[in-house]
């Protein structure tokens, strides 16, 4: 499912008046999660999962074209850990 499909599903499930309202709702959720992660906060959705920003240490890597060793800089990356209800729904094939 792509973003347009998600907006359509929210529009139907929430019985909103317009697709614009569904789009605004989806954009607001994504923006809020992004903002919280950029501030170093966790976003916990009980049963669904947890979004967090984690630090990845600097490390040595290899350029696959040349085989040359390169230094990969430290960075912060987003991570998601699925909650129990989401895992069970995926495992059982139902939502």
Coordinates of N, CA and C in Angstrom, one line a residue:
X1 N 0.9 -1.2 0.0 CA 0.0 0.0 0.0 C 0.9 1.2 0.0
X2 N 0.5 2.2 -0.8 CA 1.3 3.4 -0.9 C 0.5 4.5 -0.1
X3 N 1.1 5.7 0.0 CA 0.5 6.8 0.8 C -1.0 7.1 0.3
X4 N -1.2 7.1 -1.0 CA -2.5 7.4 -1.5 C -3.5 6.3 -1.1
X5 N -3.1 5.1 -1.0 CA -4.0 4.0 -0.6 C -4.3 4.1 0.9
X6 N -3.3 4.6 1.7 CA -3.5 4.8 3.1 C -4.5 5.9 3.3
X7 N -4.4 7.0 2.6 CA -5.3 8.1 2.7 C -6.7 7.6 2.3
X8 N -6.9 6.8 1.3 CA -8.2 6.3 0.9 C -8.7 5.4 2.0
X9 N -7.9 4.6 2.6 CA -8.4 3.7 3.7 C -8.8 4.5 4.9
X10 N -8.1 5.6 5.3 CA -8.4 6.4 6.4 C -9.7 7.1 6.1
X11 N -9.9 7.6 4.9 CA -11.1 8.3 4.4 C -12.3 7.4 4.6
X12 N -12.2 6.1 4.2 CA -13.3 5.2 4.4 C -13.5 4.8 5.8
X13 N -12.5 4.4 6.5 CA -12.6 3.9 7.8 C -13.1 4.9 8.8
X14 N -12.7 6.2 8.7 CA -13.1 7.2 9.6 C -14.4 7.9 9.2
X15 N -14.9 7.5 8.0 CA -16.1 8.1 7.4 C -16.0 9.6 7.4
X16 N -14.9 10.1 6.9 CA -14.7 11.6 6.8 C -15.5 12.1 5.6
X17 N -15.7 13.5 5.6 CA -16.5 14.1 4.6 C -15.7 14.2 3.2
X18 N -14.4 14.5 3.3 CA -13.6 14.6 2.1 C -12.3 13.9 2.2
X19 N -11.7 13.6 1.1 CA -10.4 12.9 1.1 C -9.3 13.9 1.6
X20 N -9.6 15.2 1.4 CA -8.6 16.2 1.9 C -8.5 16.1 3.4
X21 N -9.6 15.8 4.1 CA -9.5 15.7 5.5 C -8.7 14.4 5.9
X22 N -8.8 13.4 5.1 CA -8.0 12.2 5.4 C -6.6 12.4 5.1
X23 N -6.3 13.1 4.0 CA -4.9 13.5 3.7 C -4.3 14.3 4.8
X24 N -5.0 15.3 5.3 CA -4.5 16.2 6.3 C -4.2 15.4 7.6
X25 N -5.1 14.4 7.9 CA -4.9 13.6 9.1 C -3.7 12.7 9.0
X26 N -3.5 12.1 7.8 CA -2.3 11.2 7.6 C -1.0 12.1 7.6
X27 N -1.1 13.2 7.0 CA 0.1 14.1 7.0 C 0.4 14.6 8.4
X28 N -0.6 14.9 9.2 CA -0.4 15.4 10.6 C 0.3 14.3 11.4
X29 N -0.2 13.0 11.3 CA 0.4 11.9 12.0 C 1.9 11.8 11.6
X30 N 2.1 11.7 10.3 CA 3.5 11.5 9.9 C 4.4 12.7 10.3
X31 N 3.9 13.9 10.2 CA 4.7 15.1 10.6 C 5.0 15.1 12.1
X32 N 4.0 14.7 12.9 CA 4.2 14.6 14.3 C 5.3 13.6 14.7
X33 N 5.2 12.4 14.1 CA 6.2 11.4 14.3 C 7.6 11.8 13.9
X34 N 7.7 12.4 12.8 CA 9.0 12.9 12.3 C 9.5 14.0 13.2
X35 N 8.7 14.9 13.6 CA 9.2 16.0 14.5 C 9.7 15.4 15.9
X36 N 8.9 14.5 16.4 CA 9.3 13.9 17.7 C 10.6 13.2 17.6
X37 N 10.8 12.4 16.5 CA 12.1 11.7 16.3 C 13.2 12.6 16.1
X38 N 13.0 13.7 15.4 CA 14.1 14.7 15.2 C 14.5 15.4 16.5
X39 N 13.6 15.4 17.5 CA 13.9 16.0 18.8 C 14.5 14.9 19.7
X40 N 14.6 13.7 19.2 CA 15.2 12.6 20.0 C 14.2 11.9 20.9
X41 N 12.9 12.2 20.7 CA 11.8 11.5 21.5 C 11.4 10.2 20.9
X42 N 10.8 9.4 21.7 CA 10.2 8.1 21.3 C 8.7 8.4 21.0
X43 N 8.2 7.7 20.0 CA 6.7 7.7 19.8 C 6.2 6.3 20.0
X44 N 5.5 6.1 21.1 CA 5.0 4.8 21.4 C 3.5 4.7 21.1
X45 N 3.1 3.7 20.3 CA 1.7 3.5 20.0 C 1.4 2.1 20.5
X46 N 0.8 2.0 21.7 CA 0.6 0.7 22.4 C -0.1 -0.3 21.5
X47 N 0.5 -1.4 21.3 CA -0.1 -2.5 20.5 C 0.4 -2.4 19.1
X48 N 0.7 -1.2 18.6 CA 1.2 -1.1 17.2 C 2.7 -1.1 17.2
X49 N 3.4 -0.3 18.0 CA 4.9 -0.3 18.0 C 5.5 1.0 18.5
X50 N 6.8 1.0 18.4 CA 7.5 2.2 18.9 C 8.5 2.7 17.9
X51 N 8.5 4.0 17.6 CA 9.4 4.6 16.7 C 10.4 5.3 17.6
X52 N 11.7 5.2 17.3 CA 12.8 5.9 18.0 C 13.9 6.2 17.1
X53 N 14.7 7.2 17.5 CA 15.9 7.6 16.8 C 17.1 7.0 17.6
X54 N 18.0 6.3 16.9 CA 19.1 5.7 17.5 C 20.4 6.1 16.8
X55 N 21.5 6.2 17.6 CA 22.8 6.6 17.1 C 23.5 5.3 16.5
X56 N 24.0 5.5 15.4 CA 24.8 4.4 14.8 C 26.3 4.9 14.8
X57 N 27.2 4.1 15.4 CA 28.6 4.5 15.6 C 29.3 4.5 14.2
X58 N 30.4 5.3 14.2 CA 31.2 5.3 13.0 C 31.9 4.0 12.9
X59 N 32.1 3.6 11.6 CA 32.7 2.3 11.4 C 33.4 2.3 10.1
X60 N 34.2 1.2 9.9 CA 34.9 1.0 8.6 C 34.1 0.2 7.7
X61 N 34.1 0.6 6.4 CA 33.3 -0.1 5.4 C 34.2 -0.4 4.2
X62 N 33.7 -1.0 3.2 CA 34.4 -1.3 2.0 C 33.6 -0.8 0.8
X63 N 34.3 0.0 -0.1 CA 33.7 0.4 -1.3 C 33.5 -0.9 -2.2
X64 N 32.3 -1.3 -2.6 CA 32.1 -2.5 -3.3 C 32.7 -2.4 -4.8
X65 N 32.9 -1.3 -5.3 CA 33.4 -1.1 -6.7 C 34.9 -1.3 -6.7
X66 N 35.6 -0.7 -5.7 CA 37.1 -0.7 -5.7 C 37.7 -1.6 -4.7
X67 N 36.9 -2.0 -3.7 CA 37.5 -2.8 -2.6 C 38.2 -2.0 -1.6
X68 N 38.3 -0.7 -1.8 CA 39.0 0.2 -0.9 C 38.2 0.4 0.4
X69 N 39.0 0.4 1.5 CA 38.4 0.6 2.8 C 38.1 2.1 3.0
X70 N 36.9 2.4 3.6 CA 36.4 3.7 3.8 C 35.9 3.9 5.2
X71 N 35.9 5.1 5.7 CA 35.4 5.4 7.0 C 33.9 5.9 6.8
X72 N 33.0 5.2 7.5 CA 31.6 5.6 7.5 C 31.3 6.4 8.7
X73 N 30.8 7.6 8.6 CA 30.6 8.5 9.7 C 29.5 8.0 10.6
X74 N 29.5 8.4 11.9 CA 28.4 8.2 12.8 C 27.2 8.9 12.3
X75 N 26.0 8.4 12.6 CA 24.8 9.0 12.2 C 23.7 8.6 13.1
X76 N 22.6 9.3 13.0 CA 21.3 9.0 13.7 C 20.3 8.5 12.7
X77 N 19.7 7.3 13.1 CA 18.8 6.7 12.1 C 17.4 6.4 12.9
X78 N 16.3 6.4 12.1 CA 15.1 6.0 12.7 C 14.9 4.5 12.8
X79 N 14.3 4.0 13.9 CA 14.1 2.6 14.0 C 12.6 2.4 14.4
X80 N 12.1 1.3 14.1 CA 10.7 0.9 14.4 C 10.7 -0.5 15.0
X81 N 10.1 -0.7 16.2 CA 9.9 -2.0 16.8 C 8.4 -2.3 16.9
X82 N 8.0 -3.3 16.2 CA 6.6 -3.7 16.2 C 6.1 -4.1 17.5
X83 N 4.9 -3.8 17.9 CA 4.2 -4.2 19.1 C 3.6 -5.6 19.0
X84 N 3.2 -6.1 20.1 CA 2.6 -7.5 20.1 C 1.4 -7.6 19.2
X85 N 0.4 -6.7 19.3 CA -0.8 -6.8 18.5 C -0.5 -6.8 17.0
X86 N 0.4 -5.9 16.6 CA 0.8 -5.9 15.2 C 1.5 -7.2 14.8
X87 N 2.4 -7.7 15.6 CA 3.1 -8.9 15.3 C 2.1 -10.1 15.1
X88 N 1.1 -10.1 16.1 CA 0.1 -11.2 16.0 C -0.8 -11.1 14.8
X89 N -1.1 -9.8 14.5 CA -2.0 -9.6 13.3 C -1.3 -10.0 12.0
X90 N 0.0 -9.7 11.9 CA 0.7 -10.1 10.7 C 0.9 -11.6 10.7
X91 N 1.3 -12.2 11.8 CA 1.5 -13.6 11.9 C 0.2 -14.4 11.5
X92 N -0.9 -13.9 12.0 CA -2.2 -14.6 11.8 C -2.9 -14.2 10.5
X93 N -2.4 -13.1 9.9 CA -2.9 -12.7 8.6 C -4.2 -11.8 8.7
X94 N -4.5 -11.3 9.9 CA -5.7 -10.5 10.1 C -5.2 -9.2 10.8
X95 N -6.1 -8.2 10.7 CA -5.7 -6.9 11.3 C -6.8 -6.5 12.3

